[in-house]
Amino acid sequence: SGSSSCKKCFNNYCVQRWIQKKIDAVEYKGGKCEDCPTSYPKEPYVIFDFHHLDPEQKEVDWSKLRLKSWDKIKAELDKCALLCSNCHRKRHHNE
């Protein structure tokens, strides 16, 4: 029994895959904060958030969305603005 890779390596593989999905999503959205000049890859992918323009349309947050197919991810990203975490907080503060 058993897989070809140990649990630690498999977990690492999953983490890398999720990181790549996030990077792909950031690039799909243009790689730039919509409210300021912050951009990827000048700034790390981790500071970018996907802000739902219409909270009523929000189906899933990123932690769940990343498990879905790329087509489902894109459909959800199309309802979002790409923001750096600072601008994301400001948007929520101003809403």
mmCIF file with all atom_site columns, C-alpha atoms in Angstrom:
data_model
loop_
_atom_site.group_PDB
_atom_site.id
_atom_site.type_symbol
_atom_site.label_atom_id
_atom_site.label_alt_id
_atom_site.label_comp_id
_atom_site.label_asym_id
_atom_site.label_entity_id
_atom_site.label_seq_id
_atom_site.pdbx_PDB_ins_code
_atom_site.Cartn_x
_atom_site.Cartn_y
_atom_site.Cartn_z
_atom_site.occupancy
_atom_site.B_iso_or_equiv
_atom_site.pdbx_formal_charge
_atom_site.auth_seq_id
_atom_site.auth_comp_id
_atom_site.auth_asym_id
_atom_site.auth_atom_id
_atom_site.pdbx_PDB_model_num
ATOM 1  C CA . SER A 1 1  ? 0.000   0.000  0.000   1.00 0.00 ? 1  SER A CA 1
ATOM 2  C CA . GLY A 1 2  ? 1.041   3.613  -0.102  1.00 0.00 ? 2  GLY A CA 1
ATOM 3  C CA . SER A 1 3  ? 1.696   6.349  -2.560  1.00 0.00 ? 3  SER A CA 1
ATOM 4  C CA . SER A 1 4  ? 4.915   7.181  -4.351  1.00 0.00 ? 4  SER A CA 1
ATOM 5  C CA . SER A 1 5  ? 5.482   10.207 -2.129  1.00 0.00 ? 5  SER A CA 1
ATOM 6  C CA . CYS A 1 6  ? 5.437   10.686 1.620   1.00 0.00 ? 6  CYS A CA 1
ATOM 7  C CA . LYS A 1 7  ? 2.778   12.751 3.359   1.00 0.00 ? 7  LYS A CA 1
ATOM 8  C CA . LYS A 1 8  ? 5.153   15.684 3.890   1.00 0.00 ? 8  LYS A CA 1
ATOM 9  C CA . CYS A 1 9  ? 6.060   15.788 0.190   1.00 0.00 ? 9  CYS A CA 1
ATOM 10 C CA . PHE A 1 10 ? 2.431   15.439 -0.834  1.00 0.00 ? 10 PHE A CA 1
ATOM 11 C CA . ASN A 1 11 ? 1.393   18.282 1.485   1.00 0.00 ? 11 ASN A CA 1
ATOM 12 C CA . ASN A 1 12 ? 4.187   20.388 0.061   1.00 0.00 ? 12 ASN A CA 1
ATOM 13 C CA . TYR A 1 13 ? 2.993   19.573 -3.460  1.00 0.00 ? 13 TYR A CA 1
ATOM 14 C CA . CYS A 1 14 ? -0.557  20.658 -2.533  1.00 0.00 ? 14 CYS A CA 1
ATOM 15 C CA . VAL A 1 15 ? 0.708   23.914 -1.045  1.00 0.00 ? 15 VAL A CA 1
ATOM 16 C CA . GLN A 1 16 ? 2.740   24.646 -4.183  1.00 0.00 ? 16 GLN A CA 1
ATOM 17 C CA . ARG A 1 17 ? -0.268  23.865 -6.361  1.00 0.00 ? 17 ARG A CA 1
ATOM 18 C CA . TRP A 1 18 ? -2.466  26.238 -4.341  1.00 0.00 ? 18 TRP A CA 1
ATOM 19 C CA . ILE A 1 19 ? 0.193   28.938 -4.533  1.00 0.00 ? 19 ILE A CA 1
ATOM 20 C CA . GLN A 1 20 ? 0.335   28.510 -8.316  1.00 0.00 ? 20 GLN A CA 1
ATOM 21 C CA . LYS A 1 21 ? -3.477  28.710 -8.540  1.00 0.00 ? 21 LYS A CA 1
ATOM 22 C CA . LYS A 1 22 ? -3.412  31.972 -6.606  1.00 0.00 ? 22 LYS A CA 1
ATOM 23 C CA . ILE A 1 23 ? -0.662  33.357 -8.866  1.00 0.00 ? 23 ILE A CA 1
ATOM 24 C CA . ASP A 1 24 ? -2.633  32.258 -11.954 1.00 0.00 ? 24 ASP A CA 1
ATOM 25 C CA . ALA A 1 25 ? -5.722  34.000 -10.559 1.00 0.00 ? 25 ALA A CA 1
ATOM 26 C CA . VAL A 1 26 ? -3.790  37.214 -9.802  1.00 0.00 ? 26 VAL A CA 1
ATOM 27 C CA . GLU A 1 27 ? -2.380  37.188 -13.341 1.00 0.00 ? 27 GLU A CA 1
ATOM 28 C CA . TYR A 1 28 ? -5.802  36.412 -14.825 1.00 0.00 ? 28 TYR A CA 1
ATOM 29 C CA . LYS A 1 29 ? -7.098  39.586 -13.134 1.00 0.00 ? 29 LYS A CA 1
ATOM 30 C CA . GLY A 1 30 ? -4.288  41.660 -14.664 1.00 0.00 ? 30 GLY A CA 1
ATOM 31 C CA . GLY A 1 31 ? -1.706  41.396 -11.898 1.00 0.00 ? 31 GLY A CA 1
ATOM 32 C CA . LYS A 1 32 ? -2.373  44.923 -10.620 1.00 0.00 ? 32 LYS A CA 1
ATOM 33 C CA . CYS A 1 33 ? -4.419  46.396 -7.792  1.00 0.00 ? 33 CYS A CA 1
ATOM 34 C CA . GLU A 1 34 ? -7.383  48.260 -9.272  1.00 0.00 ? 34 GLU A CA 1
ATOM 35 C CA . ASP A 1 35 ? -7.120  51.081 -6.708  1.00 0.00 ? 35 ASP A CA 1
ATOM 36 C CA . CYS A 1 36 ? -3.358  51.746 -6.533  1.00 0.00 ? 36 CYS A CA 1
ATOM 37 C CA . PRO A 1 37 ? -0.131  51.048 -8.463  1.00 0.00 ? 37 PRO A CA 1
ATOM 38 C CA . THR A 1 38 ? 0.718   47.869 -6.492  1.00 0.00 ? 38 THR A CA 1
ATOM 39 C CA . SER A 1 39 ? 1.462   45.043 -8.911  1.00 0.00 ? 39 SER A CA 1
ATOM 40 C CA . TYR A 1 40 ? 2.658   41.457 -9.155  1.00 0.00 ? 40 TYR A CA 1
ATOM 41 C CA . PRO A 1 41 ? 5.433   40.254 -9.347  1.00 0.00 ? 41 PRO A CA 1
ATOM 42 C CA . LYS A 1 42 ? 6.963   43.445 -7.941  1.00 0.00 ? 42 LYS A CA 1
ATOM 43 C CA . GLU A 1 43 ? 4.939   42.700 -4.811  1.00 0.00 ? 43 GLU A CA 1
ATOM 44 C CA . PRO A 1 44 ? 4.318   39.122 -3.595  1.00 0.00 ? 44 PRO A CA 1
ATOM 45 C CA . TYR A 1 45 ? 1.150   37.301 -4.641  1.00 0.00 ? 45 TYR A CA 1
ATOM 46 C CA . VAL A 1 46 ? 0.075   36.931 -0.984  1.00 0.00 ? 46 VAL A CA 1
ATOM 47 C CA . ILE A 1 47 ? -0.904  40.588 -0.642  1.00 0.00 ? 47 ILE A CA 1
ATOM 48 C CA . PHE A 1 48 ? -3.596  40.375 -3.330  1.00 0.00 ? 48 PHE A CA 1
ATOM 49 C CA . ASP A 1 49 ? -7.266  39.783 -2.575  1.00 0.00 ? 49 ASP A CA 1
ATOM 50 C CA . PHE A 1 50 ? -10.280 39.142 -4.766  1.00 0.00 ? 50 PHE A CA 1
ATOM 51 C CA . HIS A 1 51 ? -12.976 41.605 -3.757  1.00 0.00 ? 51 HIS A CA 1
ATOM 52 C CA . HIS A 1 52 ? -16.523 40.698 -4.748  1.00 0.00 ? 52 HIS A CA 1
ATOM 53 C CA . LEU A 1 53 ? -18.118 43.706 -6.388  1.00 0.00 ? 53 LEU A CA 1
ATOM 54 C CA . ASP A 1 54 ? -21.581 42.442 -5.464  1.00 0.00 ? 54 ASP A CA 1
ATOM 55 C CA . PRO A 1 55 ? -21.592 40.575 -2.129  1.00 0.00 ? 55 PRO A CA 1
ATOM 56 C CA . GLU A 1 56 ? -24.932 39.000 -3.139  1.00 0.00 ? 56 GLU A CA 1
ATOM 57 C CA . GLN A 1 57 ? -23.100 37.155 -5.930  1.00 0.00 ? 57 GLN A CA 1
ATOM 58 C CA . LYS A 1 58 ? -20.379 35.815 -3.673  1.00 0.00 ? 58 LYS A CA 1
ATOM 59 C CA . GLU A 1 59 ? -20.532 32.053 -3.870  1.00 0.00 ? 59 GLU A CA 1
ATOM 60 C CA . VAL A 1 60 ? -17.264 31.028 -2.251  1.00 0.00 ? 60 VAL A CA 1
ATOM 61 C CA . ASP A 1 61 ? -14.174 32.552 -0.738  1.00 0.00 ? 61 ASP A CA 1
ATOM 62 C CA . TRP A 1 62 ? -10.701 31.886 -2.088  1.00 0.00 ? 62 TRP A CA 1
ATOM 63 C CA . SER A 1 63 ? -9.859  29.066 0.347   1.00 0.00 ? 63 SER A CA 1
ATOM 64 C CA . LYS A 1 64 ? -12.781 27.036 -1.050  1.00 0.00 ? 64 LYS A CA 1
ATOM 65 C CA . LEU A 1 65 ? -12.625 28.402 -4.586  1.00 0.00 ? 65 LEU A CA 1
ATOM 66 C CA . ARG A 1 66 ? -9.059  27.228 -5.115  1.00 0.00 ? 66 ARG A CA 1
ATOM 67 C CA . LEU A 1 67 ? -10.308 23.612 -4.899  1.00 0.00 ? 67 LEU A CA 1
ATOM 68 C CA . LYS A 1 68 ? -12.624 24.069 -7.880  1.00 0.00 ? 68 LYS A CA 1
ATOM 69 C CA . SER A 1 69 ? -11.911 23.747 -11.597 1.00 0.00 ? 69 SER A CA 1
ATOM 70 C CA . TRP A 1 70 ? -10.180 26.629 -13.381 1.00 0.00 ? 70 TRP A CA 1
ATOM 71 C CA . ASP A 1 71 ? -13.403 27.407 -15.302 1.00 0.00 ? 71 ASP A CA 1
ATOM 72 C CA . LYS A 1 72 ? -15.334 27.778 -12.028 1.00 0.00 ? 72 LYS A CA 1
ATOM 73 C CA . ILE A 1 73 ? -12.529 29.856 -10.571 1.00 0.00 ? 73 ILE A CA 1
ATOM 74 C CA . LYS A 1 74 ? -12.547 32.198 -13.602 1.00 0.00 ? 74 LYS A CA 1
ATOM 75 C CA . ALA A 1 75 ? -16.334 32.567 -13.445 1.00 0.00 ? 75 ALA A CA 1
ATOM 76 C CA . GLU A 1 76 ? -16.021 33.694 -9.822  1.00 0.00 ? 76 GLU A CA 1
ATOM 77 C CA . LEU A 1 77 ? -12.994 35.925 -10.521 1.00 0.00 ? 77 LEU A CA 1
ATOM 78 C CA . ASP A 1 78 ? -15.016 37.704 -13.215 1.00 0.00 ? 78 ASP A CA 1
ATOM 79 C CA . LYS A 1 79 ? -17.252 39.025 -10.396 1.00 0.00 ? 79 LYS A CA 1
ATOM 80 C CA . CYS A 1 80 ? -14.270 40.388 -8.477  1.00 0.00 ? 80 CYS A CA 1
ATOM 81 C CA . ALA A 1 81 ? -11.872 43.287 -8.416  1.00 0.00 ? 81 ALA A CA 1
ATOM 82 C CA . LEU A 1 82 ? -8.198  42.509 -7.798  1.00 0.00 ? 82 LEU A CA 1
ATOM 83 C CA . LEU A 1 83 ? -7.042  44.601 -4.852  1.00 0.00 ? 83 LEU A CA 1
ATOM 84 C CA . CYS A 1 84 ? -3.998  44.690 -2.632  1.00 0.00 ? 84 CYS A CA 1
ATOM 85 C CA . SER A 1 85 ? -4.896  43.960 0.986   1.00 0.00 ? 85 SER A CA 1
ATOM 86 C CA . ASN A 1 86 ? -4.627  47.647 1.995   1.00 0.00 ? 86 ASN A CA 1
ATOM 87 C CA . CYS A 1 87 ? -7.011  48.808 -0.719  1.00 0.00 ? 87 CYS A CA 1
ATOM 88 C CA . HIS A 1 88 ? -9.324  45.890 0.042   1.00 0.00 ? 88 HIS A CA 1
ATOM 89 C CA . ARG A 1 89 ? -9.621  47.087 3.646   1.00 0.00 ? 89 ARG A CA 1
ATOM 90 C CA . LYS A 1 90 ? -10.257 50.642 2.473   1.00 0.00 ? 90 LYS A CA 1
ATOM 91 C CA . ARG A 1 91 ? -13.057 49.486 0.138   1.00 0.00 ? 91 ARG A CA 1
ATOM 92 C CA . HIS A 1 92 ? -14.772 47.659 2.990   1.00 0.00 ? 92 HIS A CA 1
ATOM 93 C CA . HIS A 1 93 ? -14.277 50.671 5.268   1.00 0.00 ? 93 HIS A CA 1
ATOM 94 C CA . ASN A 1 94 ? -15.876 52.969 2.688   1.00 0.00 ? 94 ASN A CA 1
ATOM 95 C CA . GLU A 1 95 ? -18.801 50.706 1.815   1.00 0.00 ? 95 GLU A CA 1
#
